[in-house]
mmCIF file of C-alpha atoms in Angstrom:
data_model
loop_
_atom_site.group_PDB
_atom_site.id
_atom_site.type_symbol
_atom_site.label_atom_id
_atom_site.label_comp_id
_atom_site.label_asym_id
_atom_site.label_seq_id
_atom_site.Cartn_x
_atom_site.Cartn_y
_atom_site.Cartn_z
ATOM 1 C CA MET A 66 -6.841 20.780 18.111
ATOM 2 C CA GLN A 67 -8.564 17.872 16.437
ATOM 3 C CA HIS A 68 -6.688 14.599 15.929
ATOM 4 C CA ILE A 69 -6.922 12.944 12.518
ATOM 5 C CA GLN A 70 -7.976 9.294 12.545
ATOM 6 C CA ALA A 71 -5.626 6.770 10.879
ATOM 7 C CA ASN A 72 -8.253 5.859 8.277
ATOM 8 C CA GLU A 73 -9.339 9.442 7.506
ATOM 9 C CA PRO A 74 -8.437 10.603 3.952
ATOM 10 C CA PHE A 75 -6.115 13.546 4.457
ATOM 11 C CA TYR A 76 -2.985 13.617 2.265
ATOM 12 C CA GLN A 77 -3.188 14.782 -1.343
ATOM 13 C CA ILE A 78 -1.271 12.709 -3.860
ATOM 14 C CA SER A 79 1.730 15.069 -3.907
ATOM 15 C CA GLN A 80 1.960 14.999 -0.104
ATOM 16 C CA ALA A 81 1.637 11.215 0.021
ATOM 17 C CA ALA A 82 4.312 10.827 -2.660
ATOM 18 C CA LYS A 83 6.666 13.087 -0.719
ATOM 19 C CA LEU A 84 6.096 11.146 2.518
ATOM 20 C CA LEU A 85 6.846 7.897 0.676
ATOM 21 C CA GLY A 86 9.823 9.221 -1.277
ATOM 22 C CA ILE A 87 8.236 8.265 -4.612
ATOM 23 C CA THR A 88 6.560 10.142 -7.457
ATOM 24 C CA SER A 89 2.882 10.906 -7.859
ATOM 25 C CA ASP A 90 2.993 8.873 -11.062
ATOM 26 C CA ARG A 91 4.204 5.853 -9.065
ATOM 27 C CA LEU A 92 1.187 6.260 -6.744
ATOM 28 C CA ARG A 93 -1.108 6.368 -9.761
ATOM 29 C CA THR A 94 0.529 3.155 -11.007
ATOM 30 C CA TYR A 95 -0.128 1.472 -7.652
ATOM 31 C CA GLU A 96 -3.767 2.519 -7.955
ATOM 32 C CA GLU A 97 -4.029 1.283 -11.564
ATOM 33 C CA GLU A 98 -2.499 -2.043 -10.497
ATOM 34 C CA GLY A 99 -5.072 -2.432 -7.711
ATOM 35 C CA LEU A 100 -2.653 -2.101 -4.780
ATOM 36 C CA ILE A 101 -4.397 0.924 -3.289
ATOM 37 C CA LYS A 102 -7.808 2.559 -3.521
ATOM 38 C CA PRO A 103 -7.443 6.171 -2.413
ATOM 39 C CA PHE A 104 -10.473 8.172 -1.404
ATOM 40 C CA ARG A 105 -11.797 10.346 -4.248
ATOM 41 C CA THR A 106 -13.306 13.762 -3.543
ATOM 42 C CA LYS A 107 -16.474 14.734 -5.356
ATOM 43 C CA HIS A 108 -15.406 18.358 -5.918
ATOM 44 C CA SER A 109 -13.980 17.940 -9.404
ATOM 45 C CA LYS A 110 -14.796 15.857 -12.479
ATOM 46 C CA ASP A 111 -12.309 13.088 -11.675
ATOM 47 C CA GLY A 112 -12.072 13.695 -7.944
ATOM 48 C CA LYS A 113 -8.831 14.355 -6.116
ATOM 49 C CA ARG A 114 -7.064 11.387 -4.582
ATOM 50 C CA LEU A 115 -6.706 11.559 -0.819
ATOM 51 C CA PHE A 116 -4.669 9.116 1.254
ATOM 52 C CA SER A 117 -5.033 8.265 4.941
ATOM 53 C CA GLN A 118 -2.257 7.465 7.398
ATOM 54 C CA ASN A 119 -3.265 3.803 7.015
ATOM 55 C CA ASP A 120 -2.755 4.145 3.250
ATOM 56 C CA ILE A 121 0.711 5.642 3.842
ATOM 57 C CA GLU A 122 1.686 2.740 6.121
ATOM 58 C CA TRP A 123 0.344 0.250 3.557
ATOM 59 C CA LEU A 124 2.189 1.922 0.695
ATOM 60 C CA THR A 125 5.400 2.019 2.731
ATOM 61 C CA MET A 126 5.278 -1.780 2.957
ATOM 62 C CA ILE A 127 4.477 -2.043 -0.767
ATOM 63 C CA ARG A 128 7.438 0.224 -1.516
ATOM 64 C CA ASP A 129 9.685 -1.881 0.716
ATOM 65 C CA LEU A 130 8.655 -5.062 -1.120
ATOM 66 C CA ILE A 131 9.483 -3.428 -4.438
ATOM 67 C CA LYS A 132 12.876 -2.365 -3.038
ATOM 68 C CA LEU A 133 13.469 -6.031 -2.192
ATOM 69 C CA GLY A 134 12.911 -6.869 -5.853
ATOM 70 C CA VAL A 135 9.292 -8.034 -5.754
ATOM 71 C CA SER A 136 7.330 -6.915 -8.840
ATOM 72 C CA ILE A 137 3.878 -5.352 -8.619
ATOM 73 C CA PRO A 138 2.146 -8.338 -10.299
ATOM 74 C CA THR A 139 3.931 -10.662 -7.874
ATOM 75 C CA ILE A 140 2.811 -8.566 -4.890
ATOM 76 C CA ARG A 141 -0.793 -8.814 -6.096
ATOM 77 C CA ILE A 142 -0.505 -12.587 -6.452
ATOM 78 C CA LEU A 143 1.151 -12.986 -3.053
ATOM 79 C CA LEU A 144 -1.519 -10.909 -1.348
ATOM 80 C CA ILE A 145 -4.290 -13.212 -2.507
ATOM 81 C CA ALA A 146 -2.302 -16.462 -2.265
ATOM 82 C CA LYS A 147 -2.125 -18.853 0.651
ATOM 83 C CA PHE A 148 1.410 -19.978 1.422
ATOM 84 C CA PRO A 149 3.370 -21.465 4.315
ATOM 85 C CA THR A 150 5.246 -18.945 6.415
ATOM 86 C CA ASN A 151 7.414 -21.154 8.600
ATOM 87 C CA ASN A 152 9.728 -22.846 6.079
ATOM 88 C CA LEU A 153 13.253 -22.889 7.523
ATOM 89 C CA THR A 154 14.859 -23.247 4.080
ATOM 90 C CA LEU A 155 13.821 -19.776 2.993
ATOM 91 C CA LYS A 156 16.502 -17.193 2.355
ATOM 92 C CA GLU A 157 16.733 -14.165 4.631
ATOM 93 C CA LYS A 158 15.307 -11.901 1.899
ATOM 94 C CA ASP A 159 12.402 -14.314 1.444
ATOM 95 C CA LEU A 160 11.693 -14.126 5.167
ATOM 96 C CA GLU A 161 11.653 -10.321 4.981
ATOM 97 C CA ILE A 162 9.191 -10.530 2.106
ATOM 98 C CA ILE A 163 6.952 -12.944 4.009
ATOM 99 C CA GLU A 164 7.011 -10.729 7.112
ATOM 100 C CA LEU A 165 6.013 -7.703 5.037
ATOM 101 C CA LEU A 166 3.246 -9.715 3.372
ATOM 102 C CA LYS A 167 1.922 -10.809 6.776
ATOM 103 C CA LYS A 168 1.803 -7.153 7.846
ATOM 104 C CA LEU A 169 0.064 -6.183 4.619
ATOM 105 C CA LYS A 170 -2.558 -8.921 4.962
ATOM 106 C CA SER A 171 -3.332 -7.888 8.531
ATOM 107 C CA HIS A 172 -3.426 -4.150 7.716
ATOM 108 C CA ALA A 173 -6.714 -2.238 7.718
ATOM 109 C CA VAL A 174 -6.304 -1.283 4.049
ATOM 110 C CA TYR A 175 -6.109 -4.941 2.891
ATOM 111 C CA SER A 176 -9.811 -5.640 3.314
ATOM 112 C CA SER A 177 -10.796 -2.573 1.314
ATOM 113 C CA ILE A 178 -8.733 -3.740 -1.666
ATOM 114 C CA PHE A 179 -8.970 -7.546 -1.566
ATOM 115 C CA LYS A 180 -12.536 -8.370 -0.546
#
């Protein structure tokens, strides 16, 4: 049995949405907002979206930020911004957000979106 690589496009949009506990429309919104660039097949006119395991991990962190109350435009700004990460006056929720942002910035998907 062949093992699928973490960066190999594998999951169709409906499968990825189910794994993430969100709708396919939400995934399309993330793509439109520039938070993810799924692989597109060349089989059809528009190409099917395929997501890798790396994409799923990335989107899980995006979803978690949104659950913490961070808006999509704010996530985009934070991902390209430089900010201090060791401020002791930050609230616990802020620290969670910063930790998730650190993980996002060091994730393999980051460089394919924010070059």
